[in-house]
Short mmCIF file of C-alpha atoms in Angstrom, two decimals:
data_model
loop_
_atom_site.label_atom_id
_atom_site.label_comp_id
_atom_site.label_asym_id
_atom_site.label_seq_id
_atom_site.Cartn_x
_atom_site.Cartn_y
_atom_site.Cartn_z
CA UNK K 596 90.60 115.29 146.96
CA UNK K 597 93.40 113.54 148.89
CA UNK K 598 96.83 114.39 147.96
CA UNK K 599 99.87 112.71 149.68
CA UNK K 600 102.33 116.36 150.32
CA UNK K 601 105.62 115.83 150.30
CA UNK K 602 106.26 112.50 150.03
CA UNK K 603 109.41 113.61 148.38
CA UNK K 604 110.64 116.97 148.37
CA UNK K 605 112.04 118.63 145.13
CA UNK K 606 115.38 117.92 144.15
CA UNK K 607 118.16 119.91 146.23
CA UNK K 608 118.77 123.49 144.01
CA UNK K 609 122.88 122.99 144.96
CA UNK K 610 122.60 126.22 146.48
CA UNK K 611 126.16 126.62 147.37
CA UNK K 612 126.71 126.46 143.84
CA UNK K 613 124.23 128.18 142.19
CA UNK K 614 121.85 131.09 143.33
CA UNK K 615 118.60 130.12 144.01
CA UNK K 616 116.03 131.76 141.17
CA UNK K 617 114.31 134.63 142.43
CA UNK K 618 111.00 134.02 140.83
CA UNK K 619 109.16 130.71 139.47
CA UNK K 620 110.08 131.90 136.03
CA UNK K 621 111.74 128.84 133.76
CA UNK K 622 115.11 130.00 131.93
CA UNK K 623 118.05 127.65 130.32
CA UNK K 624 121.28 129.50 130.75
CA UNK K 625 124.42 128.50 129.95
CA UNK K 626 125.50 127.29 133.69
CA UNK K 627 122.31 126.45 134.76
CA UNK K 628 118.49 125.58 133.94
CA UNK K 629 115.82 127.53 136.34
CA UNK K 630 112.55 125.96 136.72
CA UNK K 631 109.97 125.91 139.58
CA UNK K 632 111.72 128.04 142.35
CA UNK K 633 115.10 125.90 142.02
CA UNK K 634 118.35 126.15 140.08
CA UNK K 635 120.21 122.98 138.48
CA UNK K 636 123.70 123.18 136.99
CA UNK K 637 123.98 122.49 133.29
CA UNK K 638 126.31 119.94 131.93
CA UNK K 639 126.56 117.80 128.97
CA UNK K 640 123.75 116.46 128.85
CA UNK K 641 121.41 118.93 129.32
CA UNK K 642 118.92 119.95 126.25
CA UNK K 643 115.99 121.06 127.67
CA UNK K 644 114.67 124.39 126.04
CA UNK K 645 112.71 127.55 126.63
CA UNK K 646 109.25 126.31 124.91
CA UNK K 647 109.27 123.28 126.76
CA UNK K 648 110.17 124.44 130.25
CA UNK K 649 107.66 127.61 129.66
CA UNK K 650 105.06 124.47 130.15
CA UNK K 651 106.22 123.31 133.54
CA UNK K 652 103.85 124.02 136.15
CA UNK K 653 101.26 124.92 133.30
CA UNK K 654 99.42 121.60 134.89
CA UNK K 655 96.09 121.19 132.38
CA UNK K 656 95.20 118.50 134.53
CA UNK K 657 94.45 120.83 137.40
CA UNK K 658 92.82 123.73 135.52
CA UNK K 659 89.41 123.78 136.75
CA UNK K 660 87.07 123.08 133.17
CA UNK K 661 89.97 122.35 131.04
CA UNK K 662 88.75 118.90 128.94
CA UNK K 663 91.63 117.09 130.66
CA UNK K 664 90.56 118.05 133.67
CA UNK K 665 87.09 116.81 133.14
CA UNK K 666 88.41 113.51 131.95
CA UNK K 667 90.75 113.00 134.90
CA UNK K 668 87.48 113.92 137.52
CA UNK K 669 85.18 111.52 135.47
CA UNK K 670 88.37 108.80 136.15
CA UNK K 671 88.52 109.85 139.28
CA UNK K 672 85.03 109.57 140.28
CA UNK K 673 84.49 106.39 138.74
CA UNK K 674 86.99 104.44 140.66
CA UNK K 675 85.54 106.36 143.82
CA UNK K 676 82.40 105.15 143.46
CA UNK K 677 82.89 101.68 141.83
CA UNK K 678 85.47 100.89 144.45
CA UNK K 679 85.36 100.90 148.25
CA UNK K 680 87.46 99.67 151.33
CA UNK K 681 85.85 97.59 154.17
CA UNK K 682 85.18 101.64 155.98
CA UNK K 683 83.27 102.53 153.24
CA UNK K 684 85.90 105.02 152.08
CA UNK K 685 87.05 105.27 148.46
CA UNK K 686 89.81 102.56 148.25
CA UNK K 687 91.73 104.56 145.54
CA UNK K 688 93.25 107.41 146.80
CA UNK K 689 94.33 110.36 144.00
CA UNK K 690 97.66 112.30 143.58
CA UNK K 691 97.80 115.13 140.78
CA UNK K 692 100.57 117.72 142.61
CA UNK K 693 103.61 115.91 142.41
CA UNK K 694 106.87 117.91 140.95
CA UNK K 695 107.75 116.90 137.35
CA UNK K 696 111.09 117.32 138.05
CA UNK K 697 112.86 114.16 139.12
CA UNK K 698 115.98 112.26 139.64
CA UNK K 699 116.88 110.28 136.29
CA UNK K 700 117.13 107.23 139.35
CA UNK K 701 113.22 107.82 139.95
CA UNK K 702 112.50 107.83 136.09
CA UNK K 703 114.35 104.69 135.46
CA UNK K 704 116.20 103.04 137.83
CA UNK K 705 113.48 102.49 140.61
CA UNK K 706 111.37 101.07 137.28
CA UNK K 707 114.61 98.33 137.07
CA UNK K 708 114.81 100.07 133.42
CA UNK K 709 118.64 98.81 132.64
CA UNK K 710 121.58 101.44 132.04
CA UNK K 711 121.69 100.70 128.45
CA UNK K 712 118.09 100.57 128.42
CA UNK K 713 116.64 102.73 124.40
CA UNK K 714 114.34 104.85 126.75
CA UNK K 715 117.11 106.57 128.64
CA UNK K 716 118.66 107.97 125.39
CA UNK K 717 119.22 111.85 125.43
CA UNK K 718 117.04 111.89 122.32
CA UNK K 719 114.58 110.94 123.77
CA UNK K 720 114.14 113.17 127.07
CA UNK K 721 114.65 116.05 128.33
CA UNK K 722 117.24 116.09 130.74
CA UNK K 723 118.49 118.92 133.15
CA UNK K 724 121.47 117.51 133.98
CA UNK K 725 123.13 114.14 133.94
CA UNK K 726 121.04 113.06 137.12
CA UNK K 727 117.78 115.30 136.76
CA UNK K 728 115.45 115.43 134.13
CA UNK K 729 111.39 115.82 133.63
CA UNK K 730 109.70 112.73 134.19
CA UNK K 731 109.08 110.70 130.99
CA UNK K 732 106.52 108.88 133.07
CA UNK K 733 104.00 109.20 136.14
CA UNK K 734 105.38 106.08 136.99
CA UNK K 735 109.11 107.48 137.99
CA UNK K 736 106.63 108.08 141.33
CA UNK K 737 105.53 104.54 141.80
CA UNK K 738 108.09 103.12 143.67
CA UNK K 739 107.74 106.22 146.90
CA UNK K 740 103.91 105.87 146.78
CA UNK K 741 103.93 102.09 147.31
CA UNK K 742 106.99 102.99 150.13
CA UNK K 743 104.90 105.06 151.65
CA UNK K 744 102.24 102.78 152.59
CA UNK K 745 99.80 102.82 149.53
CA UNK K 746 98.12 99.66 148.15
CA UNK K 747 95.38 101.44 145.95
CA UNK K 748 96.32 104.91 144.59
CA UNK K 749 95.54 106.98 141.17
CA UNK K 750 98.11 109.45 139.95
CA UNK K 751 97.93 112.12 137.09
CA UNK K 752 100.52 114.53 136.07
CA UNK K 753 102.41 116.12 133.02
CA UNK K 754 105.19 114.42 131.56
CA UNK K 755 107.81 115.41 128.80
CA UNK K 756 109.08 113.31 126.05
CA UNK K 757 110.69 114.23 122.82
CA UNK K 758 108.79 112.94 119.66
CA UNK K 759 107.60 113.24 116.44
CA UNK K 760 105.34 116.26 115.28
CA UNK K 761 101.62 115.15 114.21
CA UNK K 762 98.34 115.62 115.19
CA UNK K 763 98.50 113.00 118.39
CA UNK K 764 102.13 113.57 119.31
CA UNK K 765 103.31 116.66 121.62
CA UNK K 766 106.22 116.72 123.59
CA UNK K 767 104.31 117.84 126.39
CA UNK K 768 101.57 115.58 127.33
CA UNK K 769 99.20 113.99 130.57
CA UNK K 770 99.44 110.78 132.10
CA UNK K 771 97.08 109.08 134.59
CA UNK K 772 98.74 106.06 136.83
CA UNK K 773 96.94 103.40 138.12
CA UNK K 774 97.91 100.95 141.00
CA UNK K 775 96.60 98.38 143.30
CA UNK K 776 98.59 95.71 145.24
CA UNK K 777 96.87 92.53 147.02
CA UNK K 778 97.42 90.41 150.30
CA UNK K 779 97.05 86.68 149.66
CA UNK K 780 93.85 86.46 151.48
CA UNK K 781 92.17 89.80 149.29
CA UNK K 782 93.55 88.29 145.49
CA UNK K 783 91.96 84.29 146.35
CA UNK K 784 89.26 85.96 148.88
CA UNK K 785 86.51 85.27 146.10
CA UNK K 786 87.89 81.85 144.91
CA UNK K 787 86.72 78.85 146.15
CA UNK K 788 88.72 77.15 148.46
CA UNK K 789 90.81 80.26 148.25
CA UNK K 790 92.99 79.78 151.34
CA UNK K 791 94.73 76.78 150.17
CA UNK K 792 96.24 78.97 147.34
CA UNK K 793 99.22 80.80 147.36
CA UNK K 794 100.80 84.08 145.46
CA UNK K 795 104.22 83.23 145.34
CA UNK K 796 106.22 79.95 144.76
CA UNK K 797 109.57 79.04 145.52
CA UNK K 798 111.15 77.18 142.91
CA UNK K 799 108.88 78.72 140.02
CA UNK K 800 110.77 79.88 136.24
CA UNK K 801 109.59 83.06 134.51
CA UNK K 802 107.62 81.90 131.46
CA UNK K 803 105.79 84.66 128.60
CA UNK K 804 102.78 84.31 130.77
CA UNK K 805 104.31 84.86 134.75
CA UNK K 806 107.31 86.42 136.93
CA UNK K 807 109.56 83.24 138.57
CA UNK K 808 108.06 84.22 142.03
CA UNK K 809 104.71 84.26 140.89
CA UNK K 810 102.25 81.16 141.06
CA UNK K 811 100.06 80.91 137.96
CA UNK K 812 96.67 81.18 139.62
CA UNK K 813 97.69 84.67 141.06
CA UNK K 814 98.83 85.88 137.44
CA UNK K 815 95.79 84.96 136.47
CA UNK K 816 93.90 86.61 138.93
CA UNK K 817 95.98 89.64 138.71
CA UNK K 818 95.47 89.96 134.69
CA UNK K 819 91.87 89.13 135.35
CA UNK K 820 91.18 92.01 138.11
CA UNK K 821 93.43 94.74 135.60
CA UNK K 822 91.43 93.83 132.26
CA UNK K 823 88.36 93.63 134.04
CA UNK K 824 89.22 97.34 136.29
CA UNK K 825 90.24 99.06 132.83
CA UNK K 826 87.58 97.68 130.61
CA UNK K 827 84.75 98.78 133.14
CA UNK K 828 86.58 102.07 133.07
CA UNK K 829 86.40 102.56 128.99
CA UNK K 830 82.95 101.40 129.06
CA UNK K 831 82.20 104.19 131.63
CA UNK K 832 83.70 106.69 129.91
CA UNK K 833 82.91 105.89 126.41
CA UNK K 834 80.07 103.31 126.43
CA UNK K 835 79.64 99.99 124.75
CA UNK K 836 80.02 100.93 120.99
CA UNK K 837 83.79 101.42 121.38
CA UNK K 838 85.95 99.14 119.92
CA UNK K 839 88.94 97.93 122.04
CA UNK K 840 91.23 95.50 121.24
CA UNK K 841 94.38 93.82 124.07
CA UNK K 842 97.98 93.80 122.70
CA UNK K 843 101.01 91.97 124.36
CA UNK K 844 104.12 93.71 124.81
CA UNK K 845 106.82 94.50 126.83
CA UNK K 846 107.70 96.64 129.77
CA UNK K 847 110.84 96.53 131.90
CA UNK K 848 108.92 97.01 134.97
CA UNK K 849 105.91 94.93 134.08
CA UNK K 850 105.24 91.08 133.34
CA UNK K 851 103.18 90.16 131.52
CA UNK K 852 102.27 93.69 129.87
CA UNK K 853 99.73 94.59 127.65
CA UNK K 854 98.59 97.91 125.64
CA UNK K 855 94.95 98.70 125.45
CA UNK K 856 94.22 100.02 121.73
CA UNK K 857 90.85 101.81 120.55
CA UNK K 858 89.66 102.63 117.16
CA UNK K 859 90.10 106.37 116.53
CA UNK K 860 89.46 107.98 113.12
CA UNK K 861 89.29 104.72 111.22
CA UNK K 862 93.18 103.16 112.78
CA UNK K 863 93.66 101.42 116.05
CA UNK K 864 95.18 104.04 118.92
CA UNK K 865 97.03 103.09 121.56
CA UNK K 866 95.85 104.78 124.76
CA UNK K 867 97.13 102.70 127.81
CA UNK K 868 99.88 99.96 128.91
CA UNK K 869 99.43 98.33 131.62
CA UNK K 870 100.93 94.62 133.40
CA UNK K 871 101.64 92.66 136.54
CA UNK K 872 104.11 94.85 138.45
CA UNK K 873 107.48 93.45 138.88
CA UNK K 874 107.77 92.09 141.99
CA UNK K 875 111.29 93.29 142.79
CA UNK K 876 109.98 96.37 142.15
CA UNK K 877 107.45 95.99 145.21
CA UNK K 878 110.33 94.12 147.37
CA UNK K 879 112.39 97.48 146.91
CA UNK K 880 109.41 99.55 147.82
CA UNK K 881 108.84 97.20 151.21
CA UNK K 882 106.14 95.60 149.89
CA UNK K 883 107.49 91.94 149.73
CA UNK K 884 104.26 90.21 150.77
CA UNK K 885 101.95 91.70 148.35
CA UNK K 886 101.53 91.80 144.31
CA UNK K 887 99.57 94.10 142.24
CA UNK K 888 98.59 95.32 139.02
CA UNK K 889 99.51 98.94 137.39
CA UNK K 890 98.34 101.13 134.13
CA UNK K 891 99.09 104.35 132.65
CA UNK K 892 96.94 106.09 130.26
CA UNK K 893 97.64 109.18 128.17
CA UNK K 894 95.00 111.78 128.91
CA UNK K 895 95.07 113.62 125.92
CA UNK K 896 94.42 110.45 123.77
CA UNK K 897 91.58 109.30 125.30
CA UNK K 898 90.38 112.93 125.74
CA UNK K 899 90.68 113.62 121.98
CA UNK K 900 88.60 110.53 121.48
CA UNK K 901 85.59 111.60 123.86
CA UNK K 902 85.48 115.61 123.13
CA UNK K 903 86.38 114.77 119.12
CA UNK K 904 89.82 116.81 119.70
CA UNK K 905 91.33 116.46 116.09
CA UNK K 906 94.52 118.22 116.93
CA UNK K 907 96.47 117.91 120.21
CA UNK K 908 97.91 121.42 120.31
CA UNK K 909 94.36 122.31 120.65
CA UNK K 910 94.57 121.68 124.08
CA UNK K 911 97.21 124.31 125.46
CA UNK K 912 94.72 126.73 123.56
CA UNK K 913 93.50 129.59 125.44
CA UNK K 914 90.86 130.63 122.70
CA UNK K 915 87.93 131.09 124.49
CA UNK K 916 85.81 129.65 121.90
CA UNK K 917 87.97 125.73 123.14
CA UNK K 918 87.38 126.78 126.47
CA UNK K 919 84.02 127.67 127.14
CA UNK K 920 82.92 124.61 125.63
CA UNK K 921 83.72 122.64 128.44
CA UNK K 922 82.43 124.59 131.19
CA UNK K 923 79.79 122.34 132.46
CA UNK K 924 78.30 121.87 135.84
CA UNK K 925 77.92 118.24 135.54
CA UNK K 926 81.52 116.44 135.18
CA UNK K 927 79.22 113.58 133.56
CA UNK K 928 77.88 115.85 131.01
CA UNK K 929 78.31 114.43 127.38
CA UNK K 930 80.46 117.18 125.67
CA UNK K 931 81.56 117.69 122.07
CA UNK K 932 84.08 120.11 120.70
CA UNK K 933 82.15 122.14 118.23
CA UNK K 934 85.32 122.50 115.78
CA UNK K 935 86.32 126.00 115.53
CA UNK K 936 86.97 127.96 111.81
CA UNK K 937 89.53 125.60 110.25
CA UNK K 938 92.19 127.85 108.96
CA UNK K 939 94.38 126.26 105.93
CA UNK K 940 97.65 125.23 106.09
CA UNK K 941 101.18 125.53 104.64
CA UNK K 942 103.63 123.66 103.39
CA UNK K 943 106.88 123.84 103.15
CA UNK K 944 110.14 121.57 102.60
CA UNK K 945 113.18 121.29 103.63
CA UNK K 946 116.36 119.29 102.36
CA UNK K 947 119.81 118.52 103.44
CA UNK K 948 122.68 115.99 103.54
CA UNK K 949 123.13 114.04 106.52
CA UNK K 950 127.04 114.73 108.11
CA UNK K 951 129.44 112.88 107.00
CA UNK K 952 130.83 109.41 108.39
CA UNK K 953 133.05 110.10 111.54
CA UNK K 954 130.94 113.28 112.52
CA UNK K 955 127.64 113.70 115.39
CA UNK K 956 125.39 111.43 114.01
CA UNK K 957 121.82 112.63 112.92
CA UNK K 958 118.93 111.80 115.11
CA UNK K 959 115.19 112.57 113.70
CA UNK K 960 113.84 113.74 117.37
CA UNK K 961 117.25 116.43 116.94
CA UNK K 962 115.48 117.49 113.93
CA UNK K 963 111.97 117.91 115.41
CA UNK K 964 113.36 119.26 118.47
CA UNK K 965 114.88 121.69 116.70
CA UNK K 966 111.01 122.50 114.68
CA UNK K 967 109.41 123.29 117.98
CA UNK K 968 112.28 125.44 119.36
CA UNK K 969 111.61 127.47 116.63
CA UNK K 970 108.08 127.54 115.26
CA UNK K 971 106.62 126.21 118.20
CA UNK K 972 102.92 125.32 118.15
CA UNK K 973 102.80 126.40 114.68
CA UNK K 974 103.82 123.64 113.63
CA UNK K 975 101.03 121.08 112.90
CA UNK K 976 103.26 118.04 111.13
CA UNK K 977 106.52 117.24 110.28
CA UNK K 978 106.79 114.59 107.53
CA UNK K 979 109.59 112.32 105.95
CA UNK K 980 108.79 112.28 102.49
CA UNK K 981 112.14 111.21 100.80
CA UNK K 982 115.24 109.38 102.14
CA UNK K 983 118.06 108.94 99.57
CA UNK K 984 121.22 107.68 99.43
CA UNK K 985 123.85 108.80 96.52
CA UNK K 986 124.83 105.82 94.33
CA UNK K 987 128.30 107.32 93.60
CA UNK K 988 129.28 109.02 96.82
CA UNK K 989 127.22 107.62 99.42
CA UNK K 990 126.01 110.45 100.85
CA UNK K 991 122.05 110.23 102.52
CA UNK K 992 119.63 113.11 102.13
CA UNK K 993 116.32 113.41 103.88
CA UNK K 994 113.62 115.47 102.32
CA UNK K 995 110.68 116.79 105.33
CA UNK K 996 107.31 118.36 104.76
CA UNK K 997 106.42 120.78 107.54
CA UNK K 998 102.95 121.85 107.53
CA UNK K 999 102.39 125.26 109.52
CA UNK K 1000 98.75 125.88 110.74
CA UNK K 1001 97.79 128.17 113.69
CA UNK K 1002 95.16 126.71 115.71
CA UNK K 1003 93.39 130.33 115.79
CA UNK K 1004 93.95 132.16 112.86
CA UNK K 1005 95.49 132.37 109.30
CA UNK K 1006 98.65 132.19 108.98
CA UNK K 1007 100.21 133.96 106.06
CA UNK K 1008 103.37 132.73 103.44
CA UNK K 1009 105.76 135.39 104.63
CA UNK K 1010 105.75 135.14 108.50
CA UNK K 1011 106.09 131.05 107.26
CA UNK K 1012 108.82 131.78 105.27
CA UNK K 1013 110.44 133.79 107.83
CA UNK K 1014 110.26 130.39 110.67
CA UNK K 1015 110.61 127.84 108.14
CA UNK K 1016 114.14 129.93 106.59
CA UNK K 1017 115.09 129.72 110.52
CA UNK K 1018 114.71 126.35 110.66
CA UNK K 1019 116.95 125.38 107.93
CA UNK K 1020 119.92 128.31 108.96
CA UNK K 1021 119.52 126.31 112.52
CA UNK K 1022 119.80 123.00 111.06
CA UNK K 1023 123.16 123.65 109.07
CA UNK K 1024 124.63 125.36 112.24
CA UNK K 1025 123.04 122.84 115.10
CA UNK K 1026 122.61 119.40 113.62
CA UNK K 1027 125.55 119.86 110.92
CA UNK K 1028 123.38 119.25 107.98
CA UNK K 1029 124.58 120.51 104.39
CA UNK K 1030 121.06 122.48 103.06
CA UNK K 1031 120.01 121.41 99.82
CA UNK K 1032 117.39 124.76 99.38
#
């Protein structure tokens, strides 16, 4: 497999001001966060935790038999084989080793994503410091693979977002990147009369359907090659009985974008975006003369729709009844998780006020941050099932449902009571909540 090594090396572990860690070990302290060899100083904005950093450097992707490993070889293949350069060599080349850790200028501002941009919110992340974080996206890498020379590339790696809790959300997950840039002469090379058009135009306005630099036949073109590229690559994967259905929609470093949505269980699933890249984003990379397409995908979605994966936990499992289901000799080989025993859940609920006007507002992702910290991957669901404002004093209350099931085994009422009483002692002291229990 090619790999491009150090294209850029981990961020600098400021050892003059901390001590470097003396094992690969993750930790959160209260001066500084440890995580793959290197040591960053904490400030206020750091609120990454234990559970989640125990998951850096897990890498699923790379685990030899794991399903998302089989998924990202069958991806890989297929754009081997369907696509070659003039040599004969594969024309994509694939990167899956890159460190998650990354400068918050790599996660958003090489992707022109503005300062006051929703994405960047601490909510939302998890940040190390201020200026480090793990990546929300493969495509914080984009901009120093094009730099370095690429025009065709595939990318896959684990990124970290803070979300809600249900069966297809996890705040850990796998995303597979996608780019190709063209010359002139390789986007019109198959048009007739091809060398009298041109990519760019000089006095051009940025309309729904094209960038201001862009000429409309190369939008075209380029929307035609990327639907074309992805829609071979679903019908390779999943065959023609899969429904699929395009989506407009927005994406700072994209124009036009689209999402790619599939029918899973009965309700339409997003599983990819995708778009014309920006072009300023290629100028700043050195690539001024060329424009290109780009798509991520979200491994664990489309996985959970080819193996039948009801549950995304499921897939940090290391029950050896998951596992050995998807040791197979042939990458190619159709594979179906037989379900294991399907141990019941529990429910219980938990309400409180909201803080009162003047104090740290409340943020839902606080609250299910807060879940996972302490339950972990017990946790199948987290559910709002009442929101209610007092007609005399104002005062909101939110009611949530959190189902508990262990992916393995049953889980009994009192080691549930014993997390879920956690949870609400840690909401009144963290998130300022008044219990209503």
């Amino acid at each position: 497999m090619n790999r491009l090594r150090l294209l850029r090396p981990p961020l600098p572990p400021l050892a003059s001001q901390r001590r470097r860690a003396r094992t690969d070990g993750p930790a959160v302290g209260r001066e500084c966060v440890e995580v793959l060899g290197h040591t960053y100083p904490c400030d206020d904005f750091t609120n990454v935790t234990p559970k989640i950093l125990a998951k850096v450097g897990r890498n699923l992707h790379n685990q030899r038999h794991h399903p998302l490993w089989l998924l990202k070889e069958r991806i890989k293949a297929h754009f081997y084989s369907a696509y070659a350069a003039r040599s004969g060599d594969p024309l994509f080349s694939a990167h899956d080793n890159l460190s998650p850790v990354v400068s918050v200028e790599q996660n958003f501002d090489s992707l022109l994503i503005p300062p006051d941009h929703p994405s960047r919110k601490r909510g939302d992340n998890y940040y190390l410091n201020r200026n480090t974080m793990l990546r929300a996206h493969t495509s914080a890498h984009q901009r120093e693979l094009v730099s370095a020379g690429l025009d065709a590339f595939l990318l896959a790696g684990d990124v970290y977002r803070r979300d809600e809790i249900d069966a297809s959300h996890y705040p850990v997950f796998h995303q597979l990147e996608g780019v190709r840039l063209f010359s002139n002469y390789q986007l019109f090379s198959e048009v007739p009369n091809g060398e009298d058009l041109k990519m760019f135009e000089a006095a051009g306005r940025r309309t729904p359907h094209k960038q201001e630099v862009h000429s409309l036949e190369a939008v075209k073109l380029l929307e035609f090659n990327l639907k074309r590229t992805l829609g071979r690559l679903v019908r390779h994967l999943f065959g023609e009985d899969l429904e699929v259905r395009w989506v407009d929609c927005y994406f700072p470093f994209t124009h036009p974008s689209f999402e790619m949505e599939v029918r899973f269980h009965g309700d339409w699933m997003e599983v990819l975006g995708c778009g014309v890249m920006e072009q300023q984003l290629l100028n700043s990379a050195g690539a001024a003369d060329k424009a290109g397409w780009a798509f991520g995908l979200g491994l664990e979605r489309l996985a959970m729709v080819l193996y039948k994966i009801p549950d995304i936990r499921i897939f940090w499992s290391q029950d050896e009844r998951f596992l050995k289901q998807f040791r197979v000799d042939d990458i190619h080989r159709e594979v179906r998780l037989q379900a294991l025993s399907k141990y019941p859940p529990l429910h219980n609920d938990i309400s409180f006020w909201l803080p009162a006007a003047g104090e740290p507002a409340f943020h839902a992702n606080d609250f299910y941050e807060l879940v996972r910290a302490v339950a972990g991957d017990l946790v199948e669901e987290v559910t709002l099932l009442d929101d209610f404002t007092h007609p005399t004093s104002g005062r909101r209350s939110l009611c949530f449902r959190v189902a508990y099931r262990h992916t393995e085994r049953t889980l009994s009422q009192q080691e549930v009571h014993a997390v879920h009483g956690e949870i609400q002692r840690r909401a009144e002291t963290q998130l300022g909540v008044e219990g209503r229990y």
